[in-house]
Amino acid sequence: MWSFPLFPDQASTLASKVDALYFFLIAISIFFSILIAVLVVGLAIKYRRRSDDEKPPAIHGSLLLELTWTLIPAGIVLVIFVWSAEVYFSAVRVPKNAIEVQAVGKRWMWKIQHMTGKREINELHVPVGVPVKVTLTSEDVIHSFFIPAFRVKKDAVPGRYNTMWFEATKTGKYHLFCAEYCGTKHSGMIGTVYVMEPDAYQAWLGGEQAGASLAGAGEKLFTDLACITCHRGDSGARGPDLAGLFGKPVKLASGETVTADETYLRESIVQPAAKIVEGYQPIMPTFQGLLSEEQLLQLVAYIQGMKAEVKDEAAAPAAGAAAPSTGAR
Amino acid sequence: MQTEVVTTKSEGAVPGNGLDRENYINAKHGIWSWLLTTDHKRIAILYLITITLMFFLGGAFAAGVRLELMTPKGDLVDSDAYNKLFTMHGIVMVFFFLIPSIPAVLGNFLIPIMIGAKDLAFPKINLLSWYIYMAGAAFFMVATLFGGVETGWTFYTPYSTAFSHTNVILAAVGIFISGFSSILTGLNFIVTIHKMRAPGLTWFRMPLFVWAHYATSLIQILGTPVVAVTILMVAVERLLKLGLFDPALGGDPILFQHLFWFYSHPAVYIMILPGMGVMSELITAFTRKRVFGYEFIAISSLAIAVVGFLVWGHHMFVSGQSTYAGMVFSALSFLVAIPSAVKVFNWSATLYKGSVSWESPMMYAIGFIGLFTIGGLTGLFLAAMGLDIHMHDTYFVVAHFHYIMVGGAIFAYLGGIHFWWPKITGRMYPEYWARVAAVLVFAGFNLTFFPQFVVGYLGMPRRYHAYPDEFQVLNVMSTAGASLLGIAYLIPMLYLTWSLFAGKKAPANPWGAKGLEWTIQSPPTTFNFDHQPVVTEEAYAYAESHDTSHDPAAPPAQAHA
Ligand code: HEM
Ligand SMILES: [Cu+2]
Ligand SMILES: [Cu+2]
């Protein structure tokens, strides 16, 4: 207990990038703090009042100095800005080969679904050396999915999907925190991330009798809820064809065009009336309250994987990552 | 003006002391003469008393938070109680202490005097502001007595609108009401500064304290209505289940954050700009020197006020806001740091070849420069998007804003209170104890908040009632520092109160400082000046004038009758 670290574990590809920027900023901060401290204390001692009759000169200022201490900090912050933007982009741009995980925040736990259908609570198992994309949402209030050792964090916002990704570089156990205040047991909404060797991970994933894959579960819902009756995919169908929809622009009756990302798909199911596709009647019933966030995610995973023509094929685990919108909406 | 003699360190009858003559304190008697006063100085005293009470109330909540965090387990109070403690600490300190502190106490007292006026432009509205503030505080106190509120001072939706079972509406109404106090004070200052400056007091001759308050007032008028309406929307959604922010009702929770931070980022400048104004007065008075780069300090206040309105999105880098919006907010946040840096460099340069006296207000000023520098620099860490992903909502953020709001704004407030105490009360405080307190506040502050940068980067989220064991050492340090800080804050309370009865009588100008307020007796008369002062020089004209400090017959340099 009485020994304590000063820096967190570095356990993801992002961690060293973030830390490099952090150390750069610390260096700058130390430099300026010492500069100012020496300047102020030094001058205040050097020019301390020795007699009450002292008559300091009237120095009005100097344009040259003002420019110096405007432009030098401006230059420094420009460097920080460019560097930090670069780090930020590597934090939000999901690699194409990422495997997918879905996380739903609910007061006060994290519910995780893997693409194979395997589920866990307050635990997240991931393989080392493989990019993992997490799609986040919440059943109630805003939470925030925070893994300090990976230097990643993203809010889980009810009613929309946010995404983040990481690639673990070191096997081990790491903290998973909820970082956005969410009520009574906010500080109890913590879990553990297990980073495993790929073999061990595969064994873990397959070790238990997993149900249907996520997309498979979504397909079943699609039939059970009779979505299929309207979204049959032929010309006579009452609803639009959903195959190949994901990631494409959709023309709305209002004249706007939106991109069919995860959040749009979710909204189309929960609040179909919010955005009506051009050329269709607002006849789709709302499924609000009928589906859990996990089920919605399953449906979304299924629709995401629906290819034009070959509709029935269930999505392969990684297929959904084909065109994710990197959380940058 | 010739009757009002300027002098320092005099023996015997204390020239310029007004305690035995008529002054604003003894001009009228009885409780109603205070509660119905329209004298800006008396209203300042009303604010001083009320916000001091609020400060200690907020401090008590903070003590609860820090004591709980001594141990990793949540063992002192239960989670709900803990959540209430930090929420009410934040609300009290931000809305009922720091926002009114310097403007409503020092600004109210000094702005009319500094510009050579008898009072503010609208004295009755000034009194009304205090009553509105009190009404807001009363609502908040009722909310507290009925069990408090636990949404965090940020009231994030949909937690605050659909899930919290506490007195959100009462607290929200309290904040809504007190916002109008802030708006009216800002309005009063702006009109006063525009319309009531003494002859000869051009814009660029104004003390920087007045400039800073002008910039602050602009933010108060433009920003406060937004937060007032936003907070009201929260109350309305709770009450009527309108779908504004709750996605289950078709609302957008992120919209709330935009609206909230659109005000609350500028609000952080409402808290610090007046402190910067105080700083310019302290530094010049205790170096007896014109401030370096007057125009740059004045204009940078306005720049901060304007650009400060365009950076709110830096509180939302991980909310799912678009990457490109994030970049713009990040860039503008870096931009807003530059005028702050300019001020720091100018204050430092003012010391060069000055006649620096280390009296207690100056000790606070020097402390301010150091702590504000650290606060500003760590703001850069947070404005750097790639870093903020990790730091957002951790203790790093908590440390950052305390360095600025406590290390900056409260240091300036305490420095200012000490500096103008002789003017306000006509009494001197014991300098020895003031220095002891200043050193202890500085030490306690750093011990409290520096470890929080470290524990924040380690990943400890804010608003956590319990935490993993490895964070304990740093939290114990922080709690130890908070105890020291708490004691250090009590010391000025004691000696300042003592000085009211037994302090040495203060002369008109105990520091040998420049500025119209030092040309009139301490404490001033009800109408401040016997004759309309006329200003013939720029602010801080220490070198140009005759020796003000030792020649009691010398006419006040800035004011000629
Ligand atoms: C010098 C320029 C400054 C910069 C670049 C800056 C930057 C930031 C950033 C980016 C955040 C958001 C951090 C996060 O939540 O992840 C933040 C938070 C905050 N800052 Fe600053 N800041 C500056 C100055 C100030 C000043 C002058 C004050 C107050 C007097 C202040 C008070 C706050 C507060 C209260 C918060 C946290 C609000 C909350 O989440 O409860 N900052 N700052
Ligand atoms: Cu939480
Ligand atoms: Cu801000």
Tab-separated table of C-alpha atoms in Angstrom, chain A residues 1-9 14-15 17-33 35-37 39-63 65-67 69-71 73-78 80-89 91-93 107-108 139-142 144 146-162 175-190 266 270-271 288 325-329, chain B residues 8-9 72 79-80 83 86-87 150-152 154 156-159 163-165 246-250 252-254 257 285-296 317-324 326-328 330-331 334-335 337-338 341-342 344-346 348-349 351-359 362 366 369-370 373-374 377-378 380-381 383-394 396 453-454 456-474 476-477 511 538 542-550:
chain	number	residue	atom	x	y	z
A	1	MET	CA	0.000	0.000	0.000
A	2	TRP	CA	2.776	2.442	0.842
A	3	SER	CA	4.565	2.105	-2.418
A	4	PHE	CA	2.916	3.781	-5.278
A	5	PRO	CA	3.554	4.329	-8.975
A	6	LEU	CA	3.838	7.769	-10.558
A	7	PHE	CA	2.901	6.720	-14.058
A	8	PRO	CA	0.326	4.238	-15.221
A	9	ASP	CA	1.154	0.997	-17.035
A	14	LEU	CA	-1.545	4.303	-27.979
A	15	ALA	CA	-0.054	4.530	-24.497
A	17	LYS	CA	2.256	7.975	-28.006
A	18	VAL	CA	0.149	9.667	-25.355
A	19	ASP	CA	2.974	9.480	-22.841
A	20	ALA	CA	5.475	10.985	-25.251
A	21	LEU	CA	3.232	14.007	-25.632
A	22	TYR	CA	2.696	14.061	-21.877
A	23	PHE	CA	6.423	14.142	-21.187
A	24	PHE	CA	6.916	16.843	-23.779
A	25	LEU	CA	4.284	18.949	-22.044
A	26	ILE	CA	5.800	18.258	-18.654
A	27	ALA	CA	9.159	19.423	-19.969
A	28	ILE	CA	7.590	22.609	-21.278
A	29	SER	CA	5.735	23.129	-18.025
A	30	ILE	CA	8.825	22.649	-15.913
A	31	PHE	CA	10.738	25.021	-18.123
A	32	PHE	CA	8.147	27.781	-17.916
A	33	SER	CA	7.330	27.243	-14.243
A	35	LEU	CA	11.489	30.444	-15.660
A	36	ILE	CA	8.595	32.359	-14.126
A	37	ALA	CA	9.464	31.368	-10.565
A	39	LEU	CA	12.061	35.586	-12.717
A	40	VAL	CA	9.463	36.611	-10.166
A	41	VAL	CA	11.196	35.564	-6.981
A	42	GLY	CA	14.577	36.627	-8.295
A	43	LEU	CA	13.376	40.075	-9.310
A	44	ALA	CA	11.335	40.460	-6.154
A	45	ILE	CA	14.432	39.802	-4.080
A	46	LYS	CA	16.882	41.706	-6.223
A	47	TYR	CA	14.691	44.788	-6.289
A	48	ARG	CA	13.291	44.464	-2.790
A	49	ARG	CA	12.515	47.750	-1.175
A	50	ARG	CA	15.484	48.965	0.791
A	51	SER	CA	14.210	52.380	1.678
A	52	ASP	CA	10.838	53.970	1.505
A	53	ASP	CA	12.041	56.748	-0.788
A	54	GLU	CA	12.983	54.522	-3.677
A	55	LYS	CA	11.807	55.885	-6.964
A	56	PRO	CA	11.506	53.160	-9.567
A	57	PRO	CA	11.757	54.292	-13.176
A	58	ALA	CA	8.608	54.438	-15.274
A	59	ILE	CA	8.976	51.631	-17.749
A	60	HIS	CA	6.009	51.595	-20.050
A	61	GLY	CA	6.618	48.383	-21.843
A	62	SER	CA	8.231	47.155	-24.969
A	63	LEU	CA	6.552	46.080	-28.146
A	65	LEU	CA	9.097	41.941	-25.647
A	66	GLU	CA	5.327	41.729	-26.039
A	67	LEU	CA	5.752	40.219	-29.473
A	69	TRP	CA	6.180	36.478	-25.400
A	70	THR	CA	3.165	36.307	-27.643
A	71	LEU	CA	4.820	34.626	-30.587
A	73	PRO	CA	4.087	30.680	-26.775
A	74	ALA	CA	2.026	30.770	-29.954
A	75	GLY	CA	4.674	28.719	-31.712
A	76	ILE	CA	4.848	26.263	-28.848
A	77	VAL	CA	1.111	25.741	-28.665
A	78	LEU	CA	1.024	25.263	-32.407
A	80	ILE	CA	1.428	20.919	-29.202
A	81	PHE	CA	-1.741	21.287	-31.221
A	82	VAL	CA	-0.411	19.505	-34.285
A	83	TRP	CA	1.154	16.757	-32.206
A	84	SER	CA	-1.967	16.255	-30.115
A	85	ALA	CA	-4.191	16.193	-33.171
A	86	GLU	CA	-1.954	13.518	-34.612
A	87	VAL	CA	-2.265	11.442	-31.433
A	88	TYR	CA	-5.991	12.049	-31.432
A	89	PHE	CA	-6.386	10.784	-34.966
A	91	ALA	CA	-6.845	7.219	-31.224
A	92	VAL	CA	-10.045	7.561	-33.214
A	93	ARG	CA	-9.173	5.954	-36.542
A	107	ARG	CA	-26.127	1.605	-13.731
A	108	TRP	CA	-23.788	0.227	-12.378
A	139	GLU	CA	-29.237	1.897	-21.220
A	140	ASP	CA	-29.779	4.809	-18.883
A	141	VAL	CA	-27.452	7.735	-18.231
A	142	ILE	CA	-24.112	8.714	-19.702
A	144	SER	CA	-17.649	6.588	-19.829
A	146	PHE	CA	-12.041	4.213	-19.411
A	147	ILE	CA	-9.011	1.938	-19.468
A	148	PRO	CA	-6.110	3.983	-18.041
A	149	ALA	CA	-3.432	1.487	-19.020
A	150	PHE	CA	-4.517	1.851	-22.652
A	151	ARG	CA	-5.024	5.663	-22.404
A	152	VAL	CA	-8.453	5.325	-23.951
A	153	LYS	CA	-11.785	6.677	-22.888
A	154	LYS	CA	-15.110	7.233	-24.587
A	155	ASP	CA	-18.536	8.152	-23.330
A	156	ALA	CA	-21.354	5.624	-23.491
A	157	VAL	CA	-24.287	7.840	-24.373
A	158	PRO	CA	-27.868	6.598	-24.323
A	159	GLY	CA	-29.520	6.773	-27.714
A	160	ARG	CA	-26.354	6.718	-29.765
A	161	TYR	CA	-23.323	4.619	-30.549
A	162	ASN	CA	-19.817	5.823	-29.874
A	175	HIS	CA	-8.537	-1.468	-14.561
A	176	LEU	CA	-11.725	-0.640	-16.386
A	177	PHE	CA	-13.423	2.411	-14.896
A	178	CYS	CA	-16.596	4.332	-15.467
A	179	ALA	CA	-15.345	7.883	-15.766
A	180	GLU	CA	-18.595	9.790	-16.173
A	181	TYR	CA	-20.524	10.342	-12.989
A	182	CYS	CA	-23.644	8.182	-13.090
A	183	GLY	CA	-25.096	8.116	-9.594
A	184	THR	CA	-24.848	6.148	-6.397
A	185	LYS	CA	-22.398	3.406	-7.314
A	186	HIS	CA	-20.457	5.298	-9.950
A	187	SER	CA	-17.225	4.349	-8.218
A	188	GLY	CA	-18.377	0.735	-8.118
A	189	MET	CA	-18.872	0.602	-11.863
A	190	ILE	CA	-15.431	-0.796	-12.382
A	266	ARG	CA	-30.555	2.289	-34.095
A	270	VAL	CA	-36.388	2.907	-32.063
A	271	GLN	CA	-37.778	6.099	-33.527
A	288	GLN	CA	-38.869	1.585	-28.418
A	325	SER	CA	-17.299	5.642	-38.890
A	326	THR	CA	-14.497	5.777	-36.320
A	327	GLY	CA	-16.703	7.480	-33.811
A	328	ALA	CA	-16.174	10.678	-35.713
A	329	ARG	CA	-19.598	11.929	-36.379
B	8	THR	CA	1.738	56.673	5.207
B	9	LYS	CA	3.035	55.202	8.363
B	72	PRO	CA	-9.729	3.546	-0.462
B	79	SER	CA	-22.138	6.692	-1.599
B	80	ASP	CA	-25.191	8.897	-1.836
B	83	ASN	CA	-22.105	12.290	-4.013
B	86	PHE	CA	-18.948	16.913	-3.824
B	87	THR	CA	-21.981	18.215	-5.687
B	150	GLU	CA	-26.213	14.838	-6.069
B	151	THR	CA	-25.976	15.482	-9.786
B	152	GLY	CA	-22.534	17.066	-9.779
B	154	THR	CA	-22.496	20.137	-13.985
B	156	TYR	CA	-25.395	16.344	-16.791
B	157	THR	CA	-28.501	14.948	-18.455
B	158	PRO	CA	-30.261	12.563	-18.538
B	159	TYR	CA	-29.000	11.827	-15.035
B	163	PHE	CA	-32.650	9.560	-12.698
B	164	SER	CA	-31.666	11.673	-9.740
B	165	HIS	CA	-34.074	11.459	-6.823
B	246	ASP	CA	-33.558	12.701	-22.314
B	247	PRO	CA	-33.100	10.340	-25.263
B	248	ALA	CA	-35.863	8.115	-23.943
B	249	LEU	CA	-38.191	11.043	-24.602
B	250	GLY	CA	-36.573	11.917	-27.905
B	252	ASP	CA	-30.444	14.876	-26.903
B	253	PRO	CA	-28.259	14.580	-23.794
B	254	ILE	CA	-25.268	16.045	-25.594
B	257	GLN	CA	-23.466	19.715	-22.534
B	285	ALA	CA	1.310	49.010	-5.617
B	286	PHE	CA	3.984	46.796	-4.135
B	287	THR	CA	6.582	47.626	-6.740
B	288	ARG	CA	5.594	51.327	-6.815
B	289	LYS	CA	5.843	51.132	-10.518
B	290	ARG	CA	3.781	51.520	-13.621
B	291	VAL	CA	2.564	48.163	-14.871
B	292	PHE	CA	4.573	46.792	-17.750
B	293	GLY	CA	2.571	46.714	-20.987
B	294	TYR	CA	-0.626	48.334	-19.719
B	295	GLU	CA	-2.421	48.168	-23.059
B	296	PHE	CA	-1.547	44.531	-23.546
B	317	PHE	CA	-13.650	15.592	-26.544
B	318	VAL	CA	-14.759	12.083	-25.582
B	319	SER	CA	-18.499	12.614	-25.812
B	320	GLY	CA	-18.655	11.508	-29.431
B	321	GLN	CA	-18.384	15.056	-30.793
B	322	SER	CA	-17.061	15.117	-34.335
B	323	THR	CA	-13.324	14.913	-34.741
B	324	TYR	CA	-13.221	18.129	-36.713
B	326	GLY	CA	-12.886	18.761	-31.581
B	327	MET	CA	-9.923	20.099	-33.531
B	328	VAL	CA	-11.411	23.569	-33.793
B	330	SER	CA	-8.725	22.425	-29.278
B	331	ALA	CA	-7.041	25.046	-31.447
B	334	PHE	CA	-4.680	26.917	-27.145
B	335	LEU	CA	-5.313	30.378	-28.507
B	337	ALA	CA	-4.066	30.485	-23.279
B	338	ILE	CA	-1.862	33.062	-24.999
B	341	ALA	CA	0.531	34.001	-20.704
B	342	VAL	CA	0.949	37.587	-21.866
B	344	VAL	CA	1.851	36.628	-16.542
B	345	PHE	CA	4.913	37.869	-18.428
B	346	ASN	CA	3.846	41.479	-18.056
B	348	SER	CA	6.694	39.520	-13.946
B	349	ALA	CA	8.369	42.212	-16.007
B	351	LEU	CA	9.009	43.725	-10.955
B	352	TYR	CA	12.100	44.644	-12.945
B	353	LYS	CA	13.740	47.688	-11.338
B	354	GLY	CA	10.769	48.053	-9.034
B	355	SER	CA	10.747	48.815	-5.361
B	356	VAL	CA	9.375	45.487	-4.278
B	357	SER	CA	7.890	45.165	-0.854
B	358	TRP	CA	7.020	41.721	0.448
B	359	GLU	CA	3.972	42.719	2.405
B	362	MET	CA	2.182	40.981	-2.413
B	366	ILE	CA	3.506	36.265	-6.032
B	369	ILE	CA	1.667	34.067	-10.462
B	370	GLY	CA	3.202	30.709	-9.670
B	373	THR	CA	1.098	29.528	-14.304
B	374	ILE	CA	0.793	25.880	-13.327
B	377	LEU	CA	0.043	25.168	-18.335
B	378	THR	CA	-1.972	22.150	-17.289
B	380	LEU	CA	-2.652	23.047	-22.275
B	381	PHE	CA	-2.424	19.349	-21.390
B	383	ALA	CA	-6.652	21.200	-24.529
B	384	ALA	CA	-4.414	18.664	-26.296
B	385	MET	CA	-7.075	16.270	-27.563
B	386	GLY	CA	-4.881	13.213	-27.685
B	387	LEU	CA	-3.975	13.674	-24.029
B	388	ASP	CA	-7.391	14.734	-22.892
B	389	ILE	CA	-8.834	11.399	-23.943
B	390	HIS	CA	-6.881	9.940	-21.069
B	391	MET	CA	-7.184	12.843	-18.631
B	392	HIS	CA	-10.789	13.828	-19.069
B	393	ASP	CA	-12.862	13.257	-15.934
B	394	THR	CA	-9.847	12.256	-13.875
B	396	PHE	CA	-5.934	15.757	-13.329
B	453	PHE	CA	-2.172	15.720	-11.004
B	454	VAL	CA	-0.256	12.513	-10.422
B	456	GLY	CA	-5.209	11.784	-12.188
B	457	TYR	CA	-2.671	10.701	-14.748
B	458	LEU	CA	-2.517	7.331	-13.051
B	459	GLY	CA	-6.163	7.086	-13.972
B	460	MET	CA	-8.169	7.853	-10.855
B	461	PRO	CA	-11.538	9.116	-12.084
B	462	ARG	CA	-13.088	12.115	-10.369
B	463	ARG	CA	-16.257	11.843	-8.284
B	464	TYR	CA	-15.213	8.428	-6.952
B	465	HIS	CA	-16.358	7.508	-3.492
B	466	ALA	CA	-14.065	4.483	-3.283
B	467	TYR	CA	-10.923	3.789	-5.245
B	468	PRO	CA	-8.268	1.108	-5.808
B	469	ASP	CA	-5.601	0.792	-3.132
B	470	GLU	CA	-2.688	1.983	-5.206
B	471	PHE	CA	-4.081	5.518	-5.214
B	472	GLN	CA	-4.105	5.824	-1.446
B	473	VAL	CA	-0.757	7.442	-0.731
B	474	LEU	CA	-1.446	10.344	-3.005
B	476	VAL	CA	-3.616	10.824	1.964
B	477	MET	CA	-1.171	13.537	0.983
B	511	TRP	CA	0.843	51.351	1.097
B	538	GLU	CA	-2.469	57.631	-16.518
B	542	TYR	CA	4.417	56.395	-9.651
B	543	ALA	CA	7.495	57.890	-11.223
B	544	GLU	CA	5.860	61.006	-12.545
B	545	SER	CA	4.424	62.199	-9.285
B	546	HIS	CA	5.944	63.905	-6.288
B	547	ASP	CA	6.911	61.637	-3.512
B	548	THR	CA	3.549	60.469	-2.366
B	549	SER	CA	4.754	58.311	0.375
B	550	HIS	CA	6.481	60.755	2.612
